[in-house]
Each structure stands twice: as C-alpha cells, then as structure tokens.
Amino acid sequence: MEAAQEEVLSPDDRDFVTALASGLEVVLAFDEAHPRMTLSEVASRTGMNRARARRFLLTLHALGYVRKQGRSFELAPRVLQLGYAFLSANNYRSVIQQVLEDITAESGESSSLGVLDGDDVIYVARSSSRHRLMAITLSVGTRLPAAHTSMGRVLLAQLSDADLEAYLERVVLEAYTDKTVTDKAELKKCILKVRQQGYSIADQELDSGLRSLAVPAFDANGKLLGAINISTNAARVDLDTLMKEYLPLLQRKAREIRATIS
C-alpha cells in the first residue's frame, strides 16, 4: 500500500517554530531510564546549553507539565493530557479498546494497538493479560523499535517504497537477542514479506521469550489506523498455535474494526 506523501517542514523553514520543537524535545528526554534529571542532565540529553534547557524546563514547570524537586525535574501527570488528546481526537478509541479486550478474553494474551512514530512503534491502546512478557512494563505510551516488533514491521510494510528505503538507510539495528535481525537487507526482505502476506511475526527478536503476531487495522475508508497484535511467551505458545488460532482471531477482529469505524 502506497502511503500518501505529506509536506514536512525542515528546521530552516520560516514556518518552523524552533522553540516549540525544543520544548517537546525536553519533554521526550524523560523516559523509563531517565524519569528524574537535573538541569545538567537534561541539557546533556537534548544537546542544549544549560541556559536554554533551563528556560524550557522552567516554562514547562510554569505550565504544569514538569515538577521540580530540589535540583531535579520530572514529568508531571498533566503530560498525560497530550496523549489523551490524541486518543480523544480519534473517535475509534472506545471501539479499539473493546476489540483489544475481546482479543485478550478469547486468547488469554495481551493485545495492543500501535502506530508508527519516527522509527519506533508507540503503544496507543492496550489490553493486558495476567502474564508478564518483558522486563519492562508495556503500557500506553511505550515506545519500541519498529524494526524488531510485529506491529512495527506491519506498519513499515505500509510505507511507500521511497519511505521504506529512507527508513532502512537511516535506521540503526541493535542486537537485543541472538535472534535479532541486524542485517538491513534481511530486514527489508522481512518487511516485504509482511507486505505480501498481510501479517507479521516477531519471534524473540526484542526480548528472549517474547513472541508476537500483528496485522494492520484499517477503517471503512481504507485509512490505516495502526497495527493490532497479540504478544505472548514463546515457552507457552508455539508458532503453530500462533498461526492456526491467533492469526484468524486477529484477522477477524481487524475486519470488525474496518466494518465499525468510518
């Protein structure tokens, strides 16, 4: 499927608001490994000088998006409004959430909806099972490298040939396990295979024991909403079960989404 080309501003364009971009960069500097940082640490992670980083942190603090504790800064709960705005602006939120919960009820496994954001897949809706799958906690807002996840490869398969080539040229492939695909030519073959067959399996590439399956989700007009997946433990669910039981379930739920959301 050829993705529509969109005009994207470059940083040197007169309409590009550098201050806004820098402010968002400061927000995104906080993550699971860096939940609380000093001014110097924020400046280092963003590549800003201390004075510039300080202005953005104090502005975000004044707006309620950052909290200050002594010499350290951390994100405030108000940041969640930014993510909620995305979900609220898309009227499919409740439908998708119910679909994911149905998938979990039928399979006993976790299910998520992810969208492509840069070179990562970001979780925007999720239904969790009682099984713990990874060392990190997967939740709405979690970002994972698209190259090594089933949802990521499904979404990469929807890119135009030109956009896919640009992605492959810039992406850095890191080895997370001994099963991780780190050769770009091999990754391209995987993505093209996903494009042809309509689903993707990622088998312990990101985390040992993590096995996942994903399919694309479209609305009634053929607009890509994201990818839906089932993630499970390789020791508990074999590939045969994934293909014979979980793939038909995901495909059926993807058709349900297409029939429901316009």
PDB file of N, CA, C and O in Angstrom, residues 32-68:
ATOM      1  N   GLU A  32      11.893   5.945  30.755  1.00  0.00           N
ATOM      2  CA  GLU A  32      11.974   4.979  31.851  1.00  0.00           C
ATOM      3  C   GLU A  32      13.351   4.974  32.508  1.00  0.00           C
ATOM      4  O   GLU A  32      13.476   4.827  33.728  1.00  0.00           O
ATOM      5  N   ALA A  33      14.384   5.143  31.695  1.00  0.00           N
ATOM      6  CA  ALA A  33      15.746   5.144  32.233  1.00  0.00           C
ATOM      7  C   ALA A  33      16.124   6.494  32.836  1.00  0.00           C
ATOM      8  O   ALA A  33      17.096   6.587  33.594  1.00  0.00           O
ATOM      9  N   HIS A  34      15.372   7.537  32.492  1.00  0.00           N
ATOM     10  CA  HIS A  34      15.670   8.880  32.987  1.00  0.00           C
ATOM     11  C   HIS A  34      14.379   9.555  33.471  1.00  0.00           C
ATOM     12  O   HIS A  34      13.941  10.568  32.907  1.00  0.00           O
ATOM     13  N   PRO A  35      13.750   9.030  34.522  1.00  0.00           N
ATOM     14  CA  PRO A  35      12.478   9.608  34.989  1.00  0.00           C
ATOM     15  C   PRO A  35      12.663  10.929  35.727  1.00  0.00           C
ATOM     16  O   PRO A  35      11.737  11.732  35.812  1.00  0.00           O
ATOM     17  N   ARG A  36      13.857  11.135  36.266  1.00  0.00           N
ATOM     18  CA  ARG A  36      14.148  12.354  37.029  1.00  0.00           C
ATOM     19  C   ARG A  36      15.561  12.803  36.673  1.00  0.00           C
ATOM     20  O   ARG A  36      16.507  12.010  36.718  1.00  0.00           O
ATOM     21  N   MET A  37      15.701  14.075  36.292  1.00  0.00           N
ATOM     22  CA  MET A  37      17.008  14.569  35.853  1.00  0.00           C
ATOM     23  C   MET A  37      17.282  15.965  36.389  1.00  0.00           C
ATOM     24  O   MET A  37      16.356  16.744  36.640  1.00  0.00           O
ATOM     25  N   THR A  38      18.547  16.258  36.539  1.00  0.00           N
ATOM     26  CA  THR A  38      18.965  17.614  36.873  1.00  0.00           C
ATOM     27  C   THR A  38      18.999  18.450  35.597  1.00  0.00           C
ATOM     28  O   THR A  38      18.913  17.916  34.485  1.00  0.00           O
ATOM     29  N   LEU A  39      19.182  19.741  35.774  1.00  0.00           N
ATOM     30  CA  LEU A  39      19.296  20.641  34.622  1.00  0.00           C
ATOM     31  C   LEU A  39      20.440  20.212  33.720  1.00  0.00           C
ATOM     32  O   LEU A  39      20.299  20.170  32.490  1.00  0.00           O
ATOM     33  N   SER A  40      21.572  19.877  34.309  1.00  0.00           N
ATOM     34  CA  SER A  40      22.735  19.476  33.515  1.00  0.00           C
ATOM     35  C   SER A  40      22.453  18.213  32.711  1.00  0.00           C
ATOM     36  O   SER A  40      22.882  18.089  31.556  1.00  0.00           O
ATOM     37  N   GLU A  41      21.721  17.273  33.309  1.00  0.00           N
ATOM     38  CA  GLU A  41      21.402  16.028  32.616  1.00  0.00           C
ATOM     39  C   GLU A  41      20.446  16.271  31.454  1.00  0.00           C
ATOM     40  O   GLU A  41      20.597  15.683  30.376  1.00  0.00           O
ATOM     41  N   VAL A  42      19.462  17.139  31.649  1.00  0.00           N
ATOM     42  CA  VAL A  42      18.543  17.483  30.561  1.00  0.00           C
ATOM     43  C   VAL A  42      19.304  18.162  29.433  1.00  0.00           C
ATOM     44  O   VAL A  42      19.106  17.859  28.254  1.00  0.00           O
ATOM     45  N   ALA A  43      20.179  19.079  29.780  1.00  0.00           N
ATOM     46  CA  ALA A  43      20.977  19.766  28.761  1.00  0.00           C
ATOM     47  C   ALA A  43      21.824  18.776  27.978  1.00  0.00           C
ATOM     48  O   ALA A  43      21.927  18.855  26.749  1.00  0.00           O
ATOM     49  N   SER A  44      22.400  17.814  28.675  1.00  0.00           N
ATOM     50  CA  SER A  44      23.242  16.817  28.014  1.00  0.00           C
ATOM     51  C   SER A  44      22.438  15.932  27.081  1.00  0.00           C
ATOM     52  O   SER A  44      22.859  15.664  25.949  1.00  0.00           O
ATOM     53  N   ARG A  45      21.263  15.482  27.523  1.00  0.00           N
ATOM     54  CA  ARG A  45      20.455  14.568  26.702  1.00  0.00           C
ATOM     55  C   ARG A  45      19.838  15.254  25.496  1.00  0.00           C
ATOM     56  O   ARG A  45      19.565  14.615  24.488  1.00  0.00           O
ATOM     57  N   THR A  46      19.610  16.550  25.582  1.00  0.00           N
ATOM     58  CA  THR A  46      18.997  17.273  24.465  1.00  0.00           C
ATOM     59  C   THR A  46      20.020  17.985  23.592  1.00  0.00           C
ATOM     60  O   THR A  46      19.684  18.470  22.506  1.00  0.00           O
ATOM     61  N   GLY A  47      21.261  18.074  24.067  1.00  0.00           N
ATOM     62  CA  GLY A  47      22.286  18.783  23.307  1.00  0.00           C
ATOM     63  C   GLY A  47      22.170  20.290  23.406  1.00  0.00           C
ATOM     64  O   GLY A  47      22.772  21.024  22.613  1.00  0.00           O
ATOM     65  N   MET A  48      21.409  20.772  24.375  1.00  0.00           N
ATOM     66  CA  MET A  48      21.241  22.213  24.574  1.00  0.00           C
ATOM     67  C   MET A  48      22.270  22.713  25.588  1.00  0.00           C
ATOM     68  O   MET A  48      22.790  21.946  26.396  1.00  0.00           O
ATOM     69  N   ASN A  49      22.513  24.017  25.570  1.00  0.00           N
ATOM     70  CA  ASN A  49      23.315  24.574  26.649  1.00  0.00           C
ATOM     71  C   ASN A  49      22.429  24.718  27.890  1.00  0.00           C
ATOM     72  O   ASN A  49      21.202  24.645  27.810  1.00  0.00           O
ATOM     73  N   ARG A  50      23.035  24.907  29.045  1.00  0.00           N
ATOM     74  CA  ARG A  50      22.287  24.934  30.306  1.00  0.00           C
ATOM     75  C   ARG A  50      21.249  26.057  30.349  1.00  0.00           C
ATOM     76  O   ARG A  50      20.138  25.870  30.842  1.00  0.00           O
ATOM     77  N   ALA A  51      21.615  27.214  29.818  1.00  0.00           N
ATOM     78  CA  ALA A  51      20.691  28.351  29.870  1.00  0.00           C
ATOM     79  C   ALA A  51      19.425  28.071  29.069  1.00  0.00           C
ATOM     80  O   ALA A  51      18.312  28.366  29.513  1.00  0.00           O
ATOM     81  N   ARG A  52      19.601  27.486  27.888  1.00  0.00           N
ATOM     82  CA  ARG A  52      18.443  27.180  27.040  1.00  0.00           C
ATOM     83  C   ARG A  52      17.587  26.078  27.668  1.00  0.00           C
ATOM     84  O   ARG A  52      16.358  26.191  27.728  1.00  0.00           O
ATOM     85  N   ALA A  53      18.226  25.034  28.157  1.00  0.00           N
ATOM     86  CA  ALA A  53      17.479  23.950  28.794  1.00  0.00           C
ATOM     87  C   ALA A  53      16.730  24.470  30.014  1.00  0.00           C
ATOM     88  O   ALA A  53      15.587  24.064  30.272  1.00  0.00           O
ATOM     89  N   ARG A  54      17.354  25.365  30.763  1.00  0.00           N
ATOM     90  CA  ARG A  54      16.717  25.936  31.964  1.00  0.00           C
ATOM     91  C   ARG A  54      15.447  26.691  31.605  1.00  0.00           C
ATOM     92  O   ARG A  54      14.418  26.550  32.278  1.00  0.00           O
ATOM     93  N   ARG A  55      15.498  27.499  30.538  1.00  0.00           N
ATOM     94  CA  ARG A  55      14.313  28.265  30.141  1.00  0.00           C
ATOM     95  C   ARG A  55      13.149  27.347  29.791  1.00  0.00           C
ATOM     96  O   ARG A  55      12.001  27.595  30.169  1.00  0.00           O
ATOM     97  N   PHE A  56      13.446  26.280  29.066  1.00  0.00           N
ATOM     98  CA  PHE A  56      12.372  25.362  28.674  1.00  0.00           C
ATOM     99  C   PHE A  56      11.828  24.599  29.874  1.00  0.00           C
ATOM    100  O   PHE A  56      10.613  24.414  30.001  1.00  0.00           O
ATOM    101  N   LEU A  57      12.708  24.161  30.750  1.00  0.00           N
ATOM    102  CA  LEU A  57      12.247  23.442  31.942  1.00  0.00           C
ATOM    103  C   LEU A  57      11.375  24.338  32.823  1.00  0.00           C
ATOM    104  O   LEU A  57      10.322  23.904  33.314  1.00  0.00           O
ATOM    105  N   LEU A  58      11.792  25.581  33.026  1.00  0.00           N
ATOM    106  CA  LEU A  58      11.011  26.494  33.866  1.00  0.00           C
ATOM    107  C   LEU A  58       9.678  26.851  33.222  1.00  0.00           C
ATOM    108  O   LEU A  58       8.667  27.016  33.916  1.00  0.00           O
ATOM    109  N   THR A  59       9.661  26.946  31.897  1.00  0.00           N
ATOM    110  CA  THR A  59       8.401  27.212  31.202  1.00  0.00           C
ATOM    111  C   THR A  59       7.453  26.029  31.334  1.00  0.00           C
ATOM    112  O   THR A  59       6.260  26.194  31.623  1.00  0.00           O
ATOM    113  N   LEU A  60       7.989  24.823  31.132  1.00  0.00           N
ATOM    114  CA  LEU A  60       7.166  23.614  31.282  1.00  0.00           C
ATOM    115  C   LEU A  60       6.689  23.471  32.724  1.00  0.00           C
ATOM    116  O   LEU A  60       5.561  23.017  32.977  1.00  0.00           O
ATOM    117  N   HIS A  61       7.523  23.877  33.684  1.00  0.00           N
ATOM    118  CA  HIS A  61       7.132  23.858  35.086  1.00  0.00           C
ATOM    119  C   HIS A  61       5.984  24.829  35.336  1.00  0.00           C
ATOM    120  O   HIS A  61       5.006  24.513  36.041  1.00  0.00           O
ATOM    121  N   ALA A  62       6.085  26.032  34.765  1.00  0.00           N
ATOM    122  CA  ALA A  62       5.033  27.034  34.941  1.00  0.00           C
ATOM    123  C   ALA A  62       3.704  26.576  34.336  1.00  0.00           C
ATOM    124  O   ALA A  62       2.630  26.900  34.845  1.00  0.00           O
ATOM    125  N   LEU A  63       3.783  25.790  33.250  1.00  0.00           N
ATOM    126  CA  LEU A  63       2.583  25.292  32.582  1.00  0.00           C
ATOM    127  C   LEU A  63       2.037  24.022  33.234  1.00  0.00           C
ATOM    128  O   LEU A  63       0.961  23.545  32.852  1.00  0.00           O
ATOM    129  N   GLY A  64       2.764  23.461  34.176  1.00  0.00           N
ATOM    130  CA  GLY A  64       2.289  22.284  34.890  1.00  0.00           C
ATOM    131  C   GLY A  64       2.672  20.959  34.267  1.00  0.00           C
ATOM    132  O   GLY A  64       2.194  19.905  34.700  1.00  0.00           O
ATOM    133  N   TYR A  65       3.576  20.964  33.268  1.00  0.00           N
ATOM    134  CA  TYR A  65       3.972  19.719  32.611  1.00  0.00           C
ATOM    135  C   TYR A  65       5.219  19.091  33.247  1.00  0.00           C
ATOM    136  O   TYR A  65       5.541  17.940  32.967  1.00  0.00           O
ATOM    137  N   VAL A  66       5.904  19.867  34.077  1.00  0.00           N
ATOM    138  CA  VAL A  66       7.109  19.388  34.755  1.00  0.00           C
ATOM    139  C   VAL A  66       7.026  19.756  36.233  1.00  0.00           C
ATOM    140  O   VAL A  66       6.524  20.823  36.592  1.00  0.00           O
ATOM    141  N   ARG A  67       7.516  18.847  37.078  1.00  0.00           N
ATOM    142  CA  ARG A  67       7.607  19.117  38.507  1.00  0.00           C
ATOM    143  C   ARG A  67       9.076  19.275  38.893  1.00  0.00           C
ATOM    144  O   ARG A  67       9.943  18.625  38.309  1.00  0.00           O
ATOM    145  N   LYS A  68       9.326  20.123  39.893  1.00  0.00           N
ATOM    146  CA  LYS A  68      10.685  20.359  40.360  1.00  0.00           C
ATOM    147  C   LYS A  68      10.797  19.893  41.801  1.00  0.00           C
ATOM    148  O   LYS A  68       9.975  20.259  42.646  1.00  0.00           O
TER     149      LYS A  68
END
